[in-house]
Coordinates of C-alpha atoms and ligand atoms in Angstrom, one line a residue:
M1 CA -31.0 26.8 1.7
N2 CA -29.8 25.2 -1.4
I3 CA -27.5 22.4 -0.4
V4 CA -27.3 19.6 -2.9
R5 CA -25.2 16.5 -2.4
K6 CA -22.3 16.1 -4.8
K7 CA -22.2 13.1 -7.1
I8 CA -18.9 11.3 -7.3
T9 CA -18.4 8.5 -9.8
V10 CA -15.5 6.1 -9.5
V11 CA -14.7 4.2 -12.7
G12 CA -13.0 0.9 -11.9
A13 CA -14.1 -0.8 -8.7
G14 CA -10.7 -2.5 -8.1
H15 CA -8.3 -1.8 -5.4
V16 CA -7.8 1.9 -6.0
G17 CA -11.4 2.6 -7.0
A18 CA -13.1 0.8 -4.1
T19 CA -10.8 2.3 -1.5
T20 CA -11.4 5.7 -3.0
A21 CA -15.2 5.1 -2.8
Q22 CA -14.8 4.1 0.8
L23 CA -12.8 7.2 1.8
C24 CA -15.2 9.6 -0.1
A25 CA -18.1 8.0 1.7
Y26 CA -16.4 8.1 5.1
K27 CA -15.5 11.8 4.6
K28 CA -19.1 12.5 3.5
L29 CA -17.9 14.2 0.3
G30 CA -21.0 13.1 -1.7
N31 CA -23.0 10.2 -3.0
V32 CA -20.7 7.7 -4.7
V33 CA -21.3 5.6 -7.8
M34 CA -18.9 2.8 -8.6
I35 CA -18.9 1.5 -12.1
D36 CA -16.9 -1.4 -13.5
I37 CA -16.9 -3.6 -16.6
V38 CA -17.2 -6.7 -14.5
E39 CA -20.7 -7.5 -13.5
G40 CA -21.5 -7.8 -9.8
V41 CA -18.2 -6.4 -8.5
P42 CA -19.2 -2.8 -8.1
Q43 CA -22.7 -3.8 -6.8
G44 CA -21.2 -6.2 -4.3
K45 CA -18.6 -3.7 -3.0
A46 CA -21.1 -0.9 -2.8
L47 CA -23.5 -3.0 -0.8
D48 CA -20.7 -4.1 1.5
L49 CA -19.7 -0.5 2.0
M50 CA -23.2 0.6 2.7
E51 CA -23.5 -2.1 5.4
S52 CA -20.6 -0.4 7.1
A53 CA -22.5 2.9 7.2
P54 CA -24.4 2.4 10.4
I55 CA -21.2 1.6 12.2
E56 CA -19.1 4.3 10.5
S57 CA -21.9 6.9 10.8
F58 CA -22.0 8.1 7.2
D59 CA -25.2 8.8 5.4
M60 CA -24.0 9.1 1.9
N61 CA -25.2 6.6 -0.7
V62 CA -22.8 4.3 -2.4
T63 CA -24.1 2.3 -5.4
G64 CA -22.6 0.0 -7.9
T65 CA -23.4 -0.4 -11.6
N66 CA -22.3 -1.5 -15.0
D67 CA -24.5 1.0 -16.8
Y68 CA -23.1 4.5 -17.6
A69 CA -26.6 6.0 -17.4
D70 CA -26.3 5.6 -13.6
T71 CA -23.3 8.0 -13.6
A72 CA -25.4 10.8 -15.2
D73 CA -24.7 14.3 -14.0
S74 CA -21.7 13.5 -11.8
D75 CA -19.8 16.4 -10.4
V76 CA -16.5 14.6 -10.1
V77 CA -15.5 11.5 -12.0
I78 CA -12.4 9.5 -11.1
I79 CA -11.0 7.1 -13.7
T80 CA -9.1 4.1 -12.2
A81 CA -10.1 1.6 -14.8
G82 CA -7.2 -0.3 -16.3
L83 CA -4.5 -2.7 -15.5
P84 CA -2.1 -2.2 -12.5
R85 CA 1.6 -3.1 -12.7
K86 CA 3.2 -6.4 -11.8
P87 CA 6.8 -6.7 -10.6
G88 CA 9.3 -5.8 -13.2
M89 CA 6.9 -3.7 -15.2
T90 CA 7.1 0.1 -15.6
R91 CA 4.0 2.3 -15.8
E92 CA 4.9 2.8 -19.4
D93 CA 4.4 -0.9 -20.1
L94 CA 0.7 -0.4 -19.4
R95 CA 0.3 2.4 -22.0
D96 CA -1.3 0.7 -25.0
I97 CA -3.8 -1.5 -23.1
N98 CA -4.8 1.2 -20.7
A99 CA -5.1 3.9 -23.4
G100 CA -7.8 1.8 -25.1
I101 CA -9.6 1.4 -21.7
V102 CA -9.4 5.1 -20.8
K103 CA -10.6 6.2 -24.3
D104 CA -13.6 3.9 -24.0
V105 CA -14.4 5.0 -20.4
T106 CA -14.0 8.7 -21.2
E107 CA -16.3 8.6 -24.2
N108 CA -19.0 6.9 -22.1
I109 CA -18.6 9.2 -19.1
I110 CA -18.7 12.4 -21.1
K111 CA -22.0 11.4 -22.8
H112 CA -23.7 11.4 -19.4
S113 CA -21.7 14.0 -17.4
P114 CA -20.5 16.7 -19.9
N115 CA -19.7 19.2 -17.1
C116 CA -17.8 17.0 -14.7
F117 CA -14.4 17.5 -13.1
M118 CA -12.3 14.5 -14.1
I119 CA -9.4 13.0 -12.2
V120 CA -7.4 10.4 -14.1
V121 CA -5.5 7.8 -12.1
T122 CA -4.9 5.0 -14.6
N123 CA -1.2 4.7 -15.4
P124 CA 0.9 5.9 -17.1
V125 CA -1.1 8.8 -15.7
D126 CA 0.4 11.8 -17.5
T127 CA -0.3 10.1 -20.8
M128 CA -3.7 8.7 -19.8
T129 CA -4.9 12.2 -18.7
Y130 CA -3.9 13.4 -22.2
V131 CA -6.0 10.6 -23.7
A132 CA -8.9 11.5 -21.4
K133 CA -8.7 15.2 -22.5
K134 CA -8.7 14.2 -26.1
Y135 CA -11.8 12.1 -25.9
S136 CA -13.7 14.2 -23.4
N137 CA -12.8 17.6 -24.8
L138 CA -13.2 19.0 -21.3
P139 CA -11.8 22.5 -20.7
K140 CA -8.3 22.3 -19.1
N141 CA -9.5 23.4 -15.7
R142 CA -11.9 20.4 -15.5
I143 CA -9.4 17.6 -16.1
M144 CA -6.3 16.6 -14.0
G145 CA -4.3 13.6 -13.1
M146 CA -3.4 12.2 -9.7
A147 CA 0.3 11.7 -9.1
G148 CA 2.1 14.5 -7.3
V149 CA 0.0 14.3 -4.2
L150 CA 0.9 10.7 -3.9
D151 CA 4.6 11.2 -4.7
A152 CA 4.9 14.1 -2.3
A153 CA 3.1 12.0 0.4
R154 CA 5.7 9.3 0.0
F155 CA 8.5 11.8 0.2
R156 CA 6.9 13.4 3.3
H157 CA 6.6 10.0 4.9
F158 CA 10.3 9.1 4.3
I159 CA 11.4 12.5 5.7
S160 CA 9.2 12.1 8.8
L161 CA 10.8 8.7 9.4
E162 CA 14.3 10.0 8.9
L163 CA 13.9 12.8 11.4
G164 CA 11.4 11.2 13.8
V165 CA 9.0 14.1 13.5
S166 CA 5.3 14.3 12.7
N167 CA 4.5 14.0 9.1
L168 CA 2.0 16.8 9.6
D169 CA 4.9 19.2 9.8
V170 CA 6.6 18.0 6.6
K171 CA 5.7 19.8 3.4
A172 CA 7.1 18.5 0.1
M173 CA 6.9 19.3 -3.6
V174 CA 7.3 16.7 -6.4
M175 CA 6.9 17.8 -10.0
G176 CA 7.3 16.1 -13.4
L177 CA 6.1 12.8 -14.7
H178 CA 4.8 10.0 -12.5
G179 CA 7.7 7.6 -13.0
G180 CA 11.4 7.1 -12.7
A181 CA 12.0 10.6 -14.1
M182 CA 9.8 12.4 -11.5
V183 CA 11.3 15.5 -9.9
P184 CA 11.2 15.6 -6.1
L185 CA 12.3 19.1 -5.1
P186 CA 14.3 19.1 -1.8
S187 CA 14.7 22.9 -2.4
H188 CA 11.0 23.3 -1.9
T189 CA 10.6 20.8 0.9
S190 CA 10.6 21.8 4.5
V191 CA 9.8 20.7 8.1
A192 CA 7.7 23.4 9.9
G193 CA 9.2 25.9 7.5
I194 CA 12.8 24.8 8.0
P195 CA 14.4 23.8 4.6
I196 CA 15.3 20.0 4.8
K197 CA 18.8 20.9 3.7
E198 CA 19.4 22.4 7.1
L199 CA 18.2 19.2 8.9
I200 CA 19.3 16.3 6.8
P201 CA 22.7 15.5 5.1
Q202 CA 22.7 15.6 1.3
D203 CA 23.5 11.9 0.9
R204 CA 20.4 11.0 2.9
I205 CA 18.3 13.5 1.0
D206 CA 19.5 11.8 -2.2
D207 CA 18.5 8.4 -0.9
M208 CA 15.0 9.6 0.0
V209 CA 14.6 11.3 -3.4
Q210 CA 15.5 8.0 -5.1
R211 CA 13.1 6.0 -2.7
T212 CA 10.4 8.4 -3.7
R213 CA 11.0 7.8 -7.4
D214 CA 10.9 4.1 -6.8
G215 CA 8.0 4.4 -4.3
G216 CA 5.4 2.6 -6.5
A217 CA 7.8 -0.1 -7.5
E218 CA 8.7 -0.8 -3.9
I219 CA 5.0 -1.6 -3.1
V220 CA 4.6 -3.6 -6.4
K221 CA 7.6 -5.7 -5.4
Y222 CA 5.9 -6.6 -2.0
L223 CA 2.4 -7.2 -3.4
K224 CA 3.5 -9.1 -6.5
T225 CA 0.0 -9.2 -8.0
G226 CA -0.8 -5.5 -8.2
S227 CA 0.2 -2.0 -7.2
A228 CA -0.4 0.5 -4.3
Y229 CA -3.9 1.6 -3.4
Y230 CA -4.2 3.0 0.1
A231 CA -2.0 6.0 -0.4
P232 CA -3.3 6.5 -4.0
A233 CA -6.9 6.4 -2.8
S234 CA -6.0 9.0 0.0
S235 CA -4.4 11.2 -2.6
I236 CA -7.4 11.0 -4.9
T237 CA -9.8 11.7 -2.0
Q238 CA -7.8 14.8 -1.0
M239 CA -8.2 16.1 -4.6
V240 CA -11.9 15.4 -4.6
E241 CA -12.3 17.1 -1.2
T242 CA -10.5 20.2 -2.3
I243 CA -12.8 20.5 -5.3
V244 CA -16.2 19.8 -3.6
R245 CA -15.3 21.9 -0.6
D246 CA -13.6 24.6 -2.6
K247 CA -10.5 24.4 -0.3
K248 CA -8.1 25.9 -2.8
R249 CA -5.3 23.5 -1.6
V250 CA -1.9 23.8 -3.4
L251 CA -1.3 20.4 -4.8
P252 CA 1.1 19.1 -7.4
C253 CA -1.0 17.5 -10.2
P254 CA -0.6 16.6 -13.8
V255 CA -2.5 19.4 -15.6
Y256 CA -2.6 20.6 -19.2
L257 CA 0.3 22.9 -19.9
E258 CA 0.2 25.7 -22.4
G259 CA 3.5 27.4 -22.0
E260 CA 4.0 27.1 -18.2
Y261 CA 7.6 26.0 -17.5
G262 CA 8.1 26.4 -21.3
L263 CA 6.0 23.2 -21.9
H264 CA 3.1 22.9 -24.4
D265 CA 0.3 20.5 -25.2
M266 CA 0.9 17.9 -22.5
F267 CA -0.1 16.9 -19.0
M268 CA 2.7 16.8 -16.4
G269 CA 2.9 17.4 -12.6
V270 CA 3.2 21.0 -11.5
P271 CA 1.9 22.8 -8.4
C272 CA -1.7 24.1 -8.8
V273 CA -4.4 25.7 -6.8
I274 CA -7.4 23.3 -6.8
G275 CA -10.8 24.5 -5.9
A276 CA -14.5 24.6 -6.9
H277 CA -13.4 25.6 -10.4
G278 CA -11.0 22.7 -10.7
V279 CA -7.5 23.8 -11.7
E280 CA -7.8 27.4 -10.7
K281 CA -4.1 28.4 -11.1
I282 CA -0.8 26.9 -12.0
L283 CA 2.1 28.1 -9.8
E284 CA 5.4 28.7 -11.6
L285 CA 8.3 28.0 -9.1
E286 CA 11.8 29.3 -9.5
L287 CA 13.9 26.3 -10.3
T288 CA 17.7 25.9 -10.3
E289 CA 19.4 25.0 -13.6
E290 CA 19.6 21.3 -12.5
E291 CA 16.0 21.2 -11.5
T292 CA 14.9 22.7 -14.8
A293 CA 17.0 20.1 -16.6
Q294 CA 15.3 17.3 -14.7
L295 CA 11.9 18.8 -15.4
N296 CA 12.7 19.0 -19.1
K297 CA 13.9 15.3 -19.1
S298 CA 10.6 14.4 -17.5
A299 CA 8.7 16.3 -20.2
E300 CA 10.7 14.5 -22.9
G301 CA 9.5 11.2 -21.4
V302 CA 5.9 12.3 -21.4
K303 CA 6.2 13.6 -25.0
A304 CA 7.7 10.3 -26.1
S305 CA 4.9 8.4 -24.5
I306 CA 2.2 10.6 -26.1
S307 CA 3.9 10.3 -29.5
Q308 CA 3.6 6.5 -29.2
L309 CA -0.1 6.4 -28.4
K310 CA -2.2 4.3 -30.8
V311 CA -5.5 5.9 -29.8
Ligands
APR401 N1 -14.4 -0.2 -17.9 C1 -14.6 -0.2 -16.5 N2 -13.7 -0.8 -15.7 C2 -12.7 -1.5 -16.1 C3 -12.4 -1.5 -17.5 C4 -13.3 -0.8 -18.4 N3 -13.1 -0.8 -19.7 N4 -11.3 -2.3 -17.7 C5 -10.9 -2.7 -16.5 N5 -11.7 -2.2 -15.6 C6 -11.7 -2.4 -14.1 C7 -11.3 -3.8 -13.7 O1 -12.4 -4.7 -13.9 C8 -10.9 -3.6 -12.3 O2 -12.0 -3.8 -11.4 O3 -10.7 -1.6 -13.5 C9 -10.4 -2.2 -12.2 C10 -8.9 -2.0 -11.9 O4 -8.7 -2.5 -10.6 P1 -7.4 -3.3 -10.2 O5 -7.1 -4.3 -11.1 O6 -7.6 -3.6 -8.7 O7 -6.3 -2.1 -10.3 P2 -6.0 -0.9 -9.3 O8 -4.9 -1.4 -8.3 O9 -7.2 -0.4 -8.7 O10 -5.3 0.1 -10.3 C11 -6.0 0.8 -11.3 O11 -4.8 2.8 -11.1 O12 -2.9 3.3 -9.9 C12 -3.4 3.0 -11.1 O13 -1.5 1.7 -12.2 C13 -2.8 1.6 -11.6 O14 -3.6 1.7 -13.9 C14 -3.8 1.2 -12.6 C15 -5.2 1.8 -12.0

C-alpha cells in the first residue's frame, strides 16, 4: 500500500483561507498548512481548528506558519492572500494592490513547491491567475482560478429558491470573467435535465442572471467590511477535492486559453474536466450568437485588465 496524505497549502488565513482550511480538514482531503503575512493569525486559527478535531472526528493536521519553508512539497496551493472588496468597490479596483501580493506569494510558493497545482482566488481572479502563471511558470494544466463554481452555485441557489426544488437537482453553467460581465448560460442550465426555459418565464430568468452577476456585491453590501467567504470556500474545496480524489468533475474555471473559444493568452472561465492532472480538458460548448458576443465582451474586460497590470 502506498497511500500518502496530500499536502494542501492555503495562502492567506483570512475569511476565505481559514474557512477553506476548515472544509479541507473536515473533508479529510489532506494535511493543511495555512500561511499568512500576519504573525500569529495562521498559528492561532490552525490551533483553534485542531482543537475542533476530536469533536469533528478528523485526523488531518492543520498547521499555521509565516515561513514558506513550511509549505514545501505541497500538492495543492490555494492563493487567497490579498484585499477583499468594500461596498462600492469593483473587483477591478483591487487589481494593482493584489497583483503585487499575488506576485510575491507566487514567487515564494514556487520555490518550495515547483510541482504543485495552484488555485488562485484573489480578485480580480481572472487577472490574478494570469499574474500567478507569469511568476510561477507552471504548465497550464497546473494552474486555475476559482470563480465559475461559485457563480454557478449562486445561480443554482436562486433557481432552487424560485422553483421550490432541491438545489441538488439544479445544474448551471456560468462562463466568462468573474465580475459584472460574467456570462450565466440559461441555455445550459437545467433542473433534473429539464431546461429552465421550460420551467421559468424569461423575465424571471433575466432577474436571476442579473442577481448572479451581482452576487458578490450583494454580500459585500450586507457585510460592509469584506466579501463573501462561505460559498467561495466551498467552491475552492470542491476544486481541491476533484483534484486530490481524481473525480474528473466538470467545473467552470478560469483556465489558460490558447485558442479555445477563439481566445488566446488569457485566463477566463470555461467548462473544464478537473482531475488528478489538474485541468485535463476544456469543453467547447456550442453558443448562440448572443452568448458568443457576451463571452467576447467578457474577454475584452479581462484583456483590458491584463494590459493595465503594473507587475
Ligand atoms: N502574504 C500572505 N498573506 C497575505 C499577504 C501576503 N503578502 N497580504 C495579505 N495577506 C493576508 C491578510 O493578512 C489576510 O489574512 O490575506 C488575508 C486576506 O484575508 P481577508 O482580508 O479576510 O480577505 P478574504 O475575505 O479572505 O478574501 C481574500 O479572496 O475572494 C477573494 O476578493 C477576495 O481578494 C480577496 C481574497
